[in-house]
Amino acid sequence: MLNFLEARQAGLDDPGRLRRAEATRRVLKLELNKDREVERIHSNGVNTLDIEPVEGRYMLSGGSDGIIVLYDLENFSRKVHYTCKAVCSVGRNHPDVHKYSVETVQWYPHDTGMFTSSSFDKTLKIWDTNTLQPADVFHFEGTVYSHHMSPVATKHCLIAVGTKGPKVQLCDLKSGSCSHILQGHRQEILAVSWSPRYEYILATASADSKVKLWDIRRASGCLITLDQHNGEKSKASSEAANTAHNGRVNGLCFTRDGLHLLTTGTDDRMRLWNSSSGENTLVNYGKVCNESRKGLKFTISHGCSPEFVFVPYGSTIAVYTVYSGELITMLRGHYNTVDCCVFQPNFQELYSGSRDCNILAWVPALREPLPDEDDEVVSHSQKNPAFQDAWSSSDEEG
């Protein structure tokens, strides 16, 4: 660290190098924070999380109970141990609450005055944050699995929606109607994601094993159908042509620069694609356990070198380097399947939601404990009965 500071002071280093190095160090030190709790509101699994990009302070959660909760992540108490409180929620008693499971929540990318939610009740709702009332509601013929607003769009206000039908629908916030339909998939659309680099480029993932990239300005729509074999599949192979995975594709995430796209499938594989050429980069992440029947919400770090991807993996979260595929660690703390996680880039923190109804906070460990501190903890645990195992068998008691 001192070397970085000296080089920065002498003008020998790019100012961003120290920032990237510190961000990377913090991500590598992520651990479950026992001093920070997120208030438990959901009575069923947590399916989706989103942190607003303006301040990085407010987080939305959506659950299988149909409830939406808004949390304030700021620690106003300045105490070491604190709880992230729910500011408000769309609970079961709210007249406009979703009837069934909420699958996706997302903040409006440019301010915190509006957010969106979609549900198995076949609706997409646009919410006014201040009044907690829906400003608009879009109705669909089938279950809604996923939706997404572009983080960079300035010339359109379209929300991409993936439903149980094979058509991708684009809803226009300005007109309040579905303005486009993208046809090409053959089964339900499990995940959608706009490019963070080009406002007209959209990626969609389907249960038909395919991932498509679209330019919504084109009449034909589809630019590329991703092929895991890069066009070199043997004719004798039983695998279908132009498939991204050998199973349902239920997760999509662009890297922050938009140059690459990560996908996950029920074939227990994760793949990294060049988003311009559609080429499979053939990075090997090994087995990435994925049994989800719906969308899987994973996330990528920002401002690190190298960048990391955080993927729900059973009841844990697997952390890989994006471009080399190396498994860095497994974050353990949940008691049931993890369905979503979201990265907070300002402080390199991670939040995860699980079917155990909990939202956990993973934060960088500040420093390594000194050897004498370890001794002190051991002696403290020996002296304090609260740290001792009080269990005994009935035979011993007798």
mmCIF file of C-alpha atoms in Angstrom:
data_model
loop_
_atom_site.group_PDB
_atom_site.id
_atom_site.type_symbol
_atom_site.label_atom_id
_atom_site.label_comp_id
_atom_site.label_asym_id
_atom_site.label_seq_id
_atom_site.Cartn_x
_atom_site.Cartn_y
_atom_site.Cartn_z
ATOM 1 C CA MET A 1 0.000 0.000 0.000
ATOM 2 C CA LEU A 2 2.831 2.417 0.861
ATOM 3 C CA ASN A 3 4.435 1.733 -2.518
ATOM 4 C CA PHE A 4 1.181 2.654 -4.258
ATOM 5 C CA LEU A 5 0.911 5.885 -2.261
ATOM 6 C CA GLU A 6 4.519 6.865 -2.951
ATOM 7 C CA ALA A 7 4.173 6.160 -6.678
ATOM 8 C CA ARG A 8 0.919 8.123 -6.764
ATOM 9 C CA GLN A 9 2.528 11.063 -4.927
ATOM 10 C CA ALA A 10 5.516 11.051 -7.282
ATOM 11 C CA GLY A 11 3.224 11.002 -10.318
ATOM 12 C CA LEU A 12 4.593 7.653 -11.505
ATOM 13 C CA ASP A 13 1.256 5.831 -11.391
ATOM 14 C CA ASP A 14 -2.132 6.296 -12.976
ATOM 15 C CA PRO A 15 -4.407 7.725 -10.231
ATOM 16 C CA GLY A 16 -6.886 4.908 -10.856
ATOM 17 C CA ARG A 17 -4.338 2.176 -10.143
ATOM 18 C CA LEU A 18 -4.426 2.645 -6.373
ATOM 19 C CA ARG A 19 -8.218 2.664 -6.429
ATOM 20 C CA ARG A 20 -8.370 -0.564 -8.444
ATOM 21 C CA ALA A 21 -5.789 -2.247 -6.225
ATOM 22 C CA GLU A 22 -7.660 -1.326 -3.045
ATOM 23 C CA ALA A 23 -11.034 -2.361 -4.526
ATOM 24 C CA THR A 24 -9.544 -5.719 -5.530
ATOM 25 C CA ARG A 25 -8.024 -6.248 -2.078
ATOM 26 C CA ARG A 26 -11.384 -5.520 -0.455
ATOM 27 C CA VAL A 27 -13.278 -7.970 -2.680
ATOM 28 C CA LEU A 28 -10.740 -10.698 -1.905
ATOM 29 C CA LYS A 29 -11.388 -10.081 1.814
ATOM 30 C CA LEU A 30 -15.190 -10.364 1.634
ATOM 31 C CA GLU A 31 -16.711 -12.157 4.615
ATOM 32 C CA LEU A 32 -20.070 -12.433 6.353
ATOM 33 C CA ASN A 33 -20.453 -9.364 8.555
ATOM 34 C CA LYS A 34 -21.634 -10.462 11.997
ATOM 35 C CA ASP A 35 -22.071 -6.818 13.051
ATOM 36 C CA ARG A 36 -24.475 -5.889 10.271
ATOM 37 C CA GLU A 37 -27.927 -7.375 9.915
ATOM 38 C CA VAL A 38 -30.619 -6.702 7.353
ATOM 39 C CA GLU A 39 -34.049 -6.544 8.943
ATOM 40 C CA ARG A 40 -36.008 -9.703 8.148
ATOM 41 C CA ILE A 41 -39.365 -8.822 6.597
ATOM 42 C CA HIS A 42 -40.018 -11.542 4.024
ATOM 43 C CA SER A 43 -41.927 -14.603 5.182
ATOM 44 C CA ASN A 44 -40.767 -16.583 2.169
ATOM 45 C CA GLY A 45 -37.700 -16.746 -0.079
ATOM 46 C CA VAL A 46 -35.941 -13.601 -1.352
ATOM 47 C CA ASN A 47 -35.850 -13.753 -5.160
ATOM 48 C CA THR A 48 -34.362 -10.429 -6.236
ATOM 49 C CA LEU A 49 -32.297 -7.496 -4.954
ATOM 50 C CA ASP A 50 -31.295 -4.154 -6.456
ATOM 51 C CA ILE A 51 -29.256 -1.222 -5.108
ATOM 52 C CA GLU A 52 -29.931 2.177 -6.637
ATOM 53 C CA PRO A 53 -26.944 3.475 -8.653
ATOM 54 C CA VAL A 54 -27.286 7.155 -7.700
ATOM 55 C CA GLU A 55 -26.166 7.073 -4.049
ATOM 56 C CA GLY A 56 -25.733 3.342 -3.513
ATOM 57 C CA ARG A 57 -27.719 3.741 -0.310
ATOM 58 C CA TYR A 58 -31.178 2.243 -0.856
ATOM 59 C CA MET A 59 -31.838 -1.418 -1.658
ATOM 60 C CA LEU A 60 -34.989 -3.091 -2.962
ATOM 61 C CA SER A 61 -35.919 -6.707 -2.312
ATOM 62 C CA GLY A 62 -38.694 -8.842 -3.764
ATOM 63 C CA GLY A 63 -39.859 -12.150 -2.364
ATOM 64 C CA SER A 64 -41.897 -15.247 -3.064
ATOM 65 C CA ASP A 65 -44.485 -13.819 -0.654
ATOM 66 C CA GLY A 66 -45.219 -11.033 -3.184
ATOM 67 C CA ILE A 67 -43.819 -8.374 -0.855
ATOM 68 C CA ILE A 68 -41.420 -5.590 -1.895
ATOM 69 C CA VAL A 69 -39.183 -4.017 0.768
ATOM 70 C CA LEU A 70 -37.070 -0.852 0.584
ATOM 71 C CA TYR A 71 -34.008 -0.794 2.887
ATOM 72 C CA ASP A 72 -31.693 2.022 3.947
ATOM 73 C CA LEU A 73 -28.139 0.641 4.046
ATOM 74 C CA GLU A 74 -26.679 3.739 5.731
ATOM 75 C CA ASN A 75 -25.397 3.355 9.294
ATOM 76 C CA PHE A 76 -26.720 6.463 11.046
ATOM 77 C CA SER A 77 -26.104 5.086 14.524
ATOM 78 C CA ARG A 78 -22.320 5.013 13.923
ATOM 79 C CA LYS A 79 -22.260 1.914 16.111
ATOM 80 C CA VAL A 80 -20.256 -1.137 15.129
ATOM 81 C CA HIS A 81 -23.283 -3.429 15.403
ATOM 82 C CA TYR A 82 -26.360 -2.173 13.546
ATOM 83 C CA THR A 83 -29.349 -3.316 11.543
ATOM 84 C CA CYS A 84 -30.224 -2.063 8.044
ATOM 85 C CA LYS A 85 -33.837 -1.065 8.617
ATOM 86 C CA ALA A 86 -36.730 -1.331 6.206
ATOM 87 C CA VAL A 87 -37.821 2.207 5.296
ATOM 88 C CA CYS A 88 -41.126 1.033 3.825
ATOM 89 C CA SER A 89 -42.671 -1.980 2.145
ATOM 90 C CA VAL A 90 -45.468 -3.026 -0.174
ATOM 91 C CA GLY A 91 -46.880 -5.612 2.211
ATOM 92 C CA ARG A 92 -49.793 -8.024 2.062
ATOM 93 C CA ASN A 93 -52.167 -5.330 3.320
ATOM 94 C CA HIS A 94 -51.226 -2.899 0.540
ATOM 95 C CA PRO A 95 -54.066 -2.641 -2.009
ATOM 96 C CA ASP A 96 -51.666 -2.901 -4.968
ATOM 97 C CA VAL A 97 -49.399 -5.651 -3.672
ATOM 98 C CA HIS A 98 -48.406 -8.365 -6.152
ATOM 99 C CA LYS A 99 -50.622 -11.424 -5.784
ATOM 100 C CA TYR A 100 -47.815 -13.912 -6.376
ATOM 101 C CA SER A 101 -44.035 -14.167 -6.239
ATOM 102 C CA VAL A 102 -42.025 -11.064 -7.177
ATOM 103 C CA GLU A 103 -39.278 -12.179 -9.570
ATOM 104 C CA THR A 104 -37.491 -8.924 -10.413
ATOM 105 C CA VAL A 105 -37.181 -5.467 -8.855
ATOM 106 C CA GLN A 106 -35.171 -2.611 -10.365
ATOM 107 C CA TRP A 107 -34.605 1.029 -9.550
ATOM 108 C CA TYR A 108 -35.078 3.638 -12.242
ATOM 109 C CA PRO A 109 -31.444 4.122 -13.325
ATOM 110 C CA HIS A 110 -31.355 7.921 -13.019
ATOM 111 C CA ASP A 111 -33.016 8.727 -9.699
ATOM 112 C CA THR A 112 -34.639 7.061 -6.687
ATOM 113 C CA GLY A 113 -38.104 8.492 -7.280
ATOM 114 C CA MET A 114 -39.268 5.454 -9.222
ATOM 115 C CA PHE A 115 -38.759 1.685 -9.254
ATOM 116 C CA THR A 116 -40.222 -1.297 -11.103
ATOM 117 C CA SER A 117 -41.311 -4.800 -10.162
ATOM 118 C CA SER A 118 -42.551 -7.850 -12.045
ATOM 119 C CA SER A 119 -44.289 -10.941 -10.767
ATOM 120 C CA PHE A 120 -45.783 -14.338 -11.412
ATOM 121 C CA ASP A 121 -49.149 -12.534 -11.277
ATOM 122 C CA LYS A 122 -48.480 -11.563 -14.950
ATOM 123 C CA THR A 123 -47.875 -7.863 -14.244
ATOM 124 C CA LEU A 124 -45.081 -5.317 -14.436
ATOM 125 C CA LYS A 125 -45.644 -2.367 -12.090
ATOM 126 C CA ILE A 126 -44.057 1.074 -12.167
ATOM 127 C CA TRP A 127 -43.949 2.514 -8.636
ATOM 128 C CA ASP A 128 -43.706 6.064 -7.313
ATOM 129 C CA THR A 129 -41.228 5.712 -4.435
ATOM 130 C CA ASN A 130 -42.567 8.702 -2.509
ATOM 131 C CA THR A 131 -46.221 7.651 -2.446
ATOM 132 C CA LEU A 132 -45.591 3.893 -2.806
ATOM 133 C CA GLN A 133 -48.393 3.776 -5.364
ATOM 134 C CA PRO A 134 -48.202 2.278 -8.868
ATOM 135 C CA ALA A 135 -47.914 4.960 -11.548
ATOM 136 C CA ASP A 136 -48.561 2.392 -14.277
ATOM 137 C CA VAL A 137 -49.258 -1.322 -14.630
ATOM 138 C CA PHE A 138 -48.506 -3.518 -17.668
ATOM 139 C CA HIS A 139 -50.464 -6.765 -18.000
ATOM 140 C CA PHE A 140 -49.223 -9.866 -19.851
ATOM 141 C CA GLU A 141 -50.726 -13.181 -20.929
ATOM 142 C CA GLY A 142 -48.144 -15.285 -19.107
ATOM 143 C CA THR A 143 -45.975 -15.375 -15.995
ATOM 144 C CA VAL A 144 -43.292 -12.670 -15.936
ATOM 145 C CA TYR A 145 -39.812 -14.074 -15.234
ATOM 146 C CA SER A 146 -37.616 -11.034 -15.757
ATOM 147 C CA HIS A 147 -37.510 -7.392 -16.802
ATOM 148 C CA HIS A 148 -34.783 -4.790 -17.240
ATOM 149 C CA MET A 149 -34.373 -1.066 -17.972
ATOM 150 C CA SER A 150 -31.289 0.192 -19.799
ATOM 151 C CA PRO A 151 -28.783 1.877 -17.465
ATOM 152 C CA VAL A 152 -27.494 4.156 -20.254
ATOM 153 C CA ALA A 153 -30.478 4.896 -22.516
ATOM 154 C CA THR A 154 -31.137 8.553 -23.307
ATOM 155 C CA LYS A 155 -33.241 8.166 -26.464
ATOM 156 C CA HIS A 156 -35.759 5.574 -25.296
ATOM 157 C CA CYS A 157 -37.588 4.514 -22.111
ATOM 158 C CA LEU A 158 -38.130 0.870 -22.952
ATOM 159 C CA ILE A 159 -38.390 -1.943 -20.415
ATOM 160 C CA ALA A 160 -37.542 -5.391 -21.793
ATOM 161 C CA VAL A 161 -39.806 -8.110 -20.372
ATOM 162 C CA GLY A 162 -39.359 -11.887 -20.455
ATOM 163 C CA THR A 163 -42.482 -13.964 -19.904
ATOM 164 C CA LYS A 164 -43.733 -17.539 -20.190
ATOM 165 C CA GLY A 165 -44.332 -16.907 -23.878
ATOM 166 C CA PRO A 166 -41.499 -17.072 -26.441
ATOM 167 C CA LYS A 167 -41.778 -13.396 -27.418
ATOM 168 C CA VAL A 168 -39.712 -10.639 -25.802
ATOM 169 C CA GLN A 169 -41.876 -7.615 -25.113
ATOM 170 C CA LEU A 170 -40.655 -4.018 -24.905
ATOM 171 C CA CYS A 171 -42.816 -1.710 -22.805
ATOM 172 C CA ASP A 172 -42.569 2.039 -23.368
ATOM 173 C CA LEU A 173 -42.777 4.149 -20.204
ATOM 174 C CA LYS A 174 -43.656 7.242 -22.241
ATOM 175 C CA SER A 175 -46.678 5.779 -24.026
ATOM 176 C CA GLY A 176 -47.674 3.257 -21.358
ATOM 177 C CA SER A 177 -47.986 0.430 -23.889
ATOM 178 C CA CYS A 178 -45.975 -2.444 -25.365
ATOM 179 C CA SER A 179 -44.311 -0.887 -28.412
ATOM 180 C CA HIS A 180 -42.162 -3.755 -29.711
ATOM 181 C CA ILE A 181 -42.233 -7.544 -29.826
ATOM 182 C CA LEU A 182 -39.041 -9.491 -30.551
ATOM 183 C CA GLN A 183 -39.648 -12.942 -32.035
ATOM 184 C CA GLY A 184 -37.095 -15.731 -32.378
ATOM 185 C CA HIS A 185 -37.105 -17.834 -29.223
ATOM 186 C CA ARG A 186 -39.222 -20.986 -29.006
ATOM 187 C CA GLN A 187 -39.773 -21.244 -25.246
ATOM 188 C CA GLU A 188 -40.159 -18.957 -22.216
ATOM 189 C CA ILE A 189 -37.757 -16.055 -21.718
ATOM 190 C CA LEU A 190 -35.999 -16.487 -18.366
ATOM 191 C CA ALA A 191 -33.622 -13.496 -18.390
ATOM 192 C CA VAL A 192 -33.195 -10.182 -20.216
ATOM 193 C CA SER A 193 -30.426 -7.573 -19.970
ATOM 194 C CA TRP A 194 -29.644 -4.337 -21.796
ATOM 195 C CA SER A 195 -26.055 -3.596 -22.733
ATOM 196 C CA PRO A 196 -24.400 -1.023 -20.432
ATOM 197 C CA ARG A 197 -22.436 0.207 -23.477
ATOM 198 C CA TYR A 198 -24.990 0.551 -26.283
ATOM 199 C CA GLU A 199 -28.513 1.644 -25.467
ATOM 200 C CA TYR A 200 -30.166 -0.263 -28.334
ATOM 201 C CA ILE A 201 -28.497 -3.645 -27.711
ATOM 202 C CA LEU A 202 -30.455 -6.233 -25.708
ATOM 203 C CA ALA A 203 -29.545 -9.786 -24.629
ATOM 204 C CA THR A 204 -32.190 -12.437 -23.946
ATOM 205 C CA ALA A 205 -31.926 -15.962 -22.519
ATOM 206 C CA SER A 206 -34.502 -18.697 -22.933
ATOM 207 C CA ALA A 207 -35.450 -22.202 -21.883
ATOM 208 C CA ASP A 208 -34.822 -23.197 -25.521
ATOM 209 C CA SER A 209 -31.052 -23.213 -24.661
ATOM 210 C CA LYS A 210 -30.438 -20.099 -26.739
ATOM 211 C CA VAL A 211 -29.122 -16.611 -26.042
ATOM 212 C CA LYS A 212 -29.832 -13.888 -28.570
ATOM 213 C CA LEU A 213 -28.464 -10.372 -29.013
ATOM 214 C CA TRP A 214 -30.853 -7.848 -30.536
ATOM 215 C CA ASP A 215 -30.597 -4.382 -32.021
ATOM 216 C CA ILE A 216 -34.086 -3.082 -31.403
ATOM 217 C CA ARG A 217 -33.743 -0.513 -34.221
ATOM 218 C CA ARG A 218 -33.551 -3.257 -36.843
ATOM 219 C CA ALA A 219 -36.687 -4.650 -38.425
ATOM 220 C CA SER A 220 -35.311 -8.195 -38.286
ATOM 221 C CA GLY A 221 -34.213 -7.589 -34.702
ATOM 222 C CA CYS A 222 -31.847 -10.443 -33.875
ATOM 223 C CA LEU A 223 -28.162 -9.682 -34.451
ATOM 224 C CA ILE A 224 -26.556 -12.886 -33.181
ATOM 225 C CA THR A 225 -27.602 -16.232 -31.745
ATOM 226 C CA LEU A 226 -24.745 -17.332 -29.502
ATOM 227 C CA ASP A 227 -23.185 -20.691 -30.346
ATOM 228 C CA GLN A 228 -21.177 -22.522 -27.688
ATOM 229 C CA HIS A 229 -19.189 -24.314 -30.423
ATOM 230 C CA ASN A 230 -18.357 -21.107 -32.356
ATOM 231 C CA GLY A 231 -19.728 -22.695 -35.536
ATOM 232 C CA GLU A 232 -17.448 -25.727 -35.325
ATOM 233 C CA LYS A 233 -19.975 -28.314 -34.139
ATOM 234 C CA SER A 234 -19.641 -31.744 -35.667
ATOM 235 C CA LYS A 235 -22.572 -32.812 -37.817
ATOM 236 C CA ALA A 236 -22.593 -36.120 -35.957
ATOM 237 C CA SER A 237 -23.212 -34.373 -32.649
ATOM 238 C CA SER A 238 -26.639 -34.807 -31.110
ATOM 239 C CA GLU A 239 -26.557 -31.286 -29.652
ATOM 240 C CA ALA A 240 -28.751 -28.688 -31.322
ATOM 241 C CA ALA A 241 -27.050 -26.053 -33.470
ATOM 242 C CA ASN A 242 -26.547 -22.491 -32.214
ATOM 243 C CA THR A 243 -27.216 -23.249 -28.571
ATOM 244 C CA ALA A 244 -25.474 -21.341 -25.801
ATOM 245 C CA HIS A 245 -25.981 -24.134 -23.237
ATOM 246 C CA ASN A 246 -27.159 -27.743 -23.145
ATOM 247 C CA GLY A 247 -30.071 -26.832 -20.923
ATOM 248 C CA ARG A 248 -32.250 -23.915 -19.928
ATOM 249 C CA VAL A 249 -30.387 -20.572 -19.955
ATOM 250 C CA ASN A 250 -31.586 -18.724 -16.860
ATOM 251 C CA GLY A 251 -28.940 -16.078 -16.133
ATOM 252 C CA LEU A 252 -27.458 -13.108 -18.020
ATOM 253 C CA CYS A 253 -25.036 -10.401 -16.946
ATOM 254 C CA PHE A 254 -22.924 -7.977 -18.986
ATOM 255 C CA THR A 255 -19.525 -6.910 -17.717
ATOM 256 C CA ARG A 256 -19.551 -3.255 -16.650
ATOM 257 C CA ASP A 257 -17.859 -2.111 -19.869
ATOM 258 C CA GLY A 258 -20.383 -4.052 -21.968
ATOM 259 C CA LEU A 259 -17.662 -5.823 -23.950
ATOM 260 C CA HIS A 260 -18.464 -9.292 -22.592
ATOM 261 C CA LEU A 261 -21.552 -11.209 -21.555
ATOM 262 C CA LEU A 262 -21.784 -13.966 -18.932
ATOM 263 C CA THR A 263 -24.507 -16.620 -19.112
ATOM 264 C CA THR A 264 -25.529 -19.464 -16.794
ATOM 265 C CA GLY A 265 -27.530 -22.571 -17.625
ATOM 266 C CA THR A 266 -29.011 -25.664 -16.045
ATOM 267 C CA ASP A 267 -26.218 -27.685 -17.687
ATOM 268 C CA ASP A 268 -24.157 -26.479 -14.678
ATOM 269 C CA ARG A 269 -21.995 -24.289 -16.879
ATOM 270 C CA MET A 270 -21.191 -20.589 -17.016
ATOM 271 C CA ARG A 271 -19.887 -19.099 -20.264
ATOM 272 C CA LEU A 272 -18.203 -15.825 -21.188
ATOM 273 C CA TRP A 273 -18.975 -14.333 -24.590
ATOM 274 C CA ASN A 274 -17.570 -11.501 -26.663
ATOM 275 C CA SER A 275 -20.654 -9.307 -26.972
ATOM 276 C CA SER A 276 -19.545 -7.768 -30.289
ATOM 277 C CA SER A 277 -18.678 -10.922 -32.232
ATOM 278 C CA GLY A 278 -20.758 -13.425 -30.232
ATOM 279 C CA GLU A 279 -17.694 -15.638 -29.826
ATOM 280 C CA ASN A 280 -17.504 -18.088 -26.929
ATOM 281 C CA THR A 281 -14.226 -17.171 -25.182
ATOM 282 C CA LEU A 282 -13.991 -20.770 -23.855
ATOM 283 C CA VAL A 283 -13.104 -19.667 -20.324
ATOM 284 C CA ASN A 284 -13.541 -22.722 -18.089
ATOM 285 C CA TYR A 285 -15.283 -22.051 -14.757
ATOM 286 C CA GLY A 286 -15.757 -25.744 -14.000
ATOM 287 C CA LYS A 287 -19.084 -26.992 -12.677
ATOM 288 C CA VAL A 288 -21.389 -24.147 -11.633
ATOM 289 C CA CYS A 289 -24.283 -25.882 -9.888
ATOM 290 C CA ASN A 290 -27.576 -24.475 -11.177
ATOM 291 C CA GLU A 291 -30.901 -26.187 -10.537
ATOM 292 C CA SER A 292 -33.118 -23.097 -10.680
ATOM 293 C CA ARG A 293 -36.299 -23.470 -12.707
ATOM 294 C CA LYS A 294 -36.563 -19.705 -13.111
ATOM 295 C CA GLY A 295 -34.163 -16.755 -13.472
ATOM 296 C CA LEU A 296 -30.859 -16.755 -11.571
ATOM 297 C CA LYS A 297 -29.688 -13.285 -10.461
ATOM 298 C CA PHE A 298 -25.895 -13.074 -10.333
ATOM 299 C CA THR A 299 -23.625 -10.021 -10.406
ATOM 300 C CA ILE A 300 -20.181 -8.743 -11.434
ATOM 301 C CA SER A 301 -17.782 -6.497 -9.516
ATOM 302 C CA HIS A 302 -16.871 -3.012 -10.682
ATOM 303 C CA GLY A 303 -13.558 -1.147 -10.471
ATOM 304 C CA CYS A 304 -11.391 -4.182 -9.669
ATOM 305 C CA SER A 305 -8.422 -5.700 -11.480
ATOM 306 C CA PRO A 306 -9.233 -8.447 -12.291
ATOM 307 C CA GLU A 307 -13.027 -8.284 -12.140
ATOM 308 C CA PHE A 308 -14.980 -10.916 -10.217
ATOM 309 C CA VAL A 309 -18.338 -12.613 -10.730
ATOM 310 C CA PHE A 310 -20.552 -13.667 -7.804
ATOM 311 C CA VAL A 311 -22.824 -16.605 -8.617
ATOM 312 C CA PRO A 312 -25.431 -18.291 -6.368
ATOM 313 C CA TYR A 313 -24.282 -21.897 -5.963
ATOM 314 C CA GLY A 314 -26.707 -23.933 -3.866
ATOM 315 C CA SER A 315 -26.694 -22.399 -0.379
ATOM 316 C CA THR A 316 -23.383 -20.610 -1.079
ATOM 317 C CA ILE A 317 -22.079 -17.885 -3.388
ATOM 318 C CA ALA A 318 -19.173 -18.807 -5.660
ATOM 319 C CA VAL A 319 -16.655 -16.065 -6.484
ATOM 320 C CA TYR A 320 -14.740 -16.440 -9.776
ATOM 321 C CA THR A 321 -12.372 -14.225 -11.719
ATOM 322 C CA VAL A 322 -14.288 -13.250 -14.847
ATOM 323 C CA TYR A 323 -11.589 -13.620 -17.485
ATOM 324 C CA SER A 324 -9.573 -16.591 -16.174
ATOM 325 C CA GLY A 325 -12.369 -18.655 -14.583
ATOM 326 C CA GLU A 326 -10.473 -19.228 -11.343
ATOM 327 C CA LEU A 327 -12.635 -20.085 -8.332
ATOM 328 C CA ILE A 328 -11.499 -17.669 -5.610
ATOM 329 C CA THR A 329 -13.751 -18.648 -2.711
ATOM 330 C CA MET A 330 -17.190 -19.867 -1.642
ATOM 331 C CA LEU A 331 -19.138 -17.543 0.635
ATOM 332 C CA ARG A 332 -21.047 -19.613 3.197
ATOM 333 C CA GLY A 333 -23.716 -18.319 5.547
ATOM 334 C CA HIS A 334 -27.173 -19.112 4.188
ATOM 335 C CA TYR A 335 -29.168 -22.157 5.282
ATOM 336 C CA ASN A 336 -31.047 -22.658 2.016
ATOM 337 C CA THR A 337 -30.685 -22.050 -1.723
ATOM 338 C CA VAL A 338 -29.412 -18.597 -2.726
ATOM 339 C CA ASP A 339 -31.363 -17.091 -5.634
ATOM 340 C CA CYS A 340 -29.889 -13.599 -5.982
ATOM 341 C CA CYS A 341 -27.019 -11.314 -5.086
ATOM 342 C CA VAL A 342 -26.113 -7.688 -5.799
ATOM 343 C CA PHE A 343 -22.773 -5.849 -5.626
ATOM 344 C CA GLN A 344 -22.331 -2.410 -4.058
ATOM 345 C CA PRO A 345 -19.323 -0.907 -5.914
ATOM 346 C CA ASN A 346 -18.837 2.167 -3.699
ATOM 347 C CA PHE A 347 -17.695 0.084 -0.723
ATOM 348 C CA GLN A 348 -17.113 -3.306 -2.401
ATOM 349 C CA GLU A 349 -19.939 -4.954 -0.480
ATOM 350 C CA LEU A 350 -22.185 -7.838 -1.500
ATOM 351 C CA TYR A 351 -25.777 -8.562 -0.467
ATOM 352 C CA SER A 352 -27.431 -11.943 -1.068
ATOM 353 C CA GLY A 353 -31.004 -13.222 -0.803
ATOM 354 C CA SER A 354 -32.010 -16.807 -0.102
ATOM 355 C CA ARG A 355 -34.959 -19.134 0.318
ATOM 356 C CA ASP A 356 -34.175 -19.070 4.054
ATOM 357 C CA CYS A 357 -35.908 -15.611 3.970
ATOM 358 C CA ASN A 358 -32.683 -13.827 4.970
ATOM 359 C CA ILE A 359 -30.646 -11.109 3.279
ATOM 360 C CA LEU A 360 -26.975 -11.299 4.278
ATOM 361 C CA ALA A 361 -24.316 -8.579 4.063
ATOM 362 C CA TRP A 362 -20.788 -9.546 2.968
ATOM 363 C CA VAL A 363 -18.188 -6.848 3.626
ATOM 364 C CA PRO A 364 -14.378 -6.665 3.396
ATOM 365 C CA ALA A 365 -12.485 -7.705 6.516
ATOM 366 C CA LEU A 366 -10.708 -4.574 7.693
ATOM 367 C CA ARG A 367 -7.487 -6.218 8.881
ATOM 368 C CA GLU A 368 -5.955 -9.513 9.891
ATOM 369 C CA PRO A 369 -6.120 -10.297 13.648
ATOM 370 C CA LEU A 370 -2.742 -10.192 15.374
ATOM 371 C CA PRO A 371 -1.395 -13.428 16.921
ATOM 372 C CA ASP A 372 -1.804 -12.153 20.473
ATOM 373 C CA GLU A 373 -5.411 -11.226 19.680
ATOM 374 C CA ASP A 374 -6.099 -14.843 18.686
ATOM 375 C CA ASP A 375 -4.656 -15.978 22.029
ATOM 376 C CA GLU A 376 -6.822 -13.460 23.791
ATOM 377 C CA VAL A 377 -9.949 -14.732 22.039
ATOM 378 C CA VAL A 378 -9.092 -18.323 22.985
ATOM 379 C CA SER A 379 -8.509 -17.477 26.629
ATOM 380 C CA HIS A 380 -11.690 -15.375 26.618
ATOM 381 C CA SER A 381 -13.704 -18.282 25.235
ATOM 382 C CA GLN A 382 -12.267 -20.584 27.867
ATOM 383 C CA LYS A 383 -13.218 -18.218 30.684
ATOM 384 C CA ASN A 384 -16.661 -17.174 29.469
ATOM 385 C CA PRO A 385 -19.329 -19.928 29.785
ATOM 386 C CA ALA A 386 -21.262 -18.318 26.911
ATOM 387 C CA PHE A 387 -18.540 -19.486 24.508
ATOM 388 C CA GLN A 388 -18.456 -23.054 25.803
ATOM 389 C CA ASP A 389 -20.313 -26.053 24.464
ATOM 390 C CA ALA A 390 -22.952 -26.906 27.080
ATOM 391 C CA TRP A 391 -24.186 -30.057 25.299
ATOM 392 C CA SER A 392 -23.893 -33.406 27.005
ATOM 393 C CA SER A 393 -25.361 -36.837 26.310
ATOM 394 C CA SER A 394 -27.947 -38.434 28.598
ATOM 395 C CA ASP A 395 -25.481 -41.248 29.366
ATOM 396 C CA GLU A 396 -22.953 -38.786 30.741
ATOM 397 C CA GLU A 397 -25.625 -37.079 32.817
ATOM 398 C CA GLY A 398 -26.670 -40.415 34.269
#
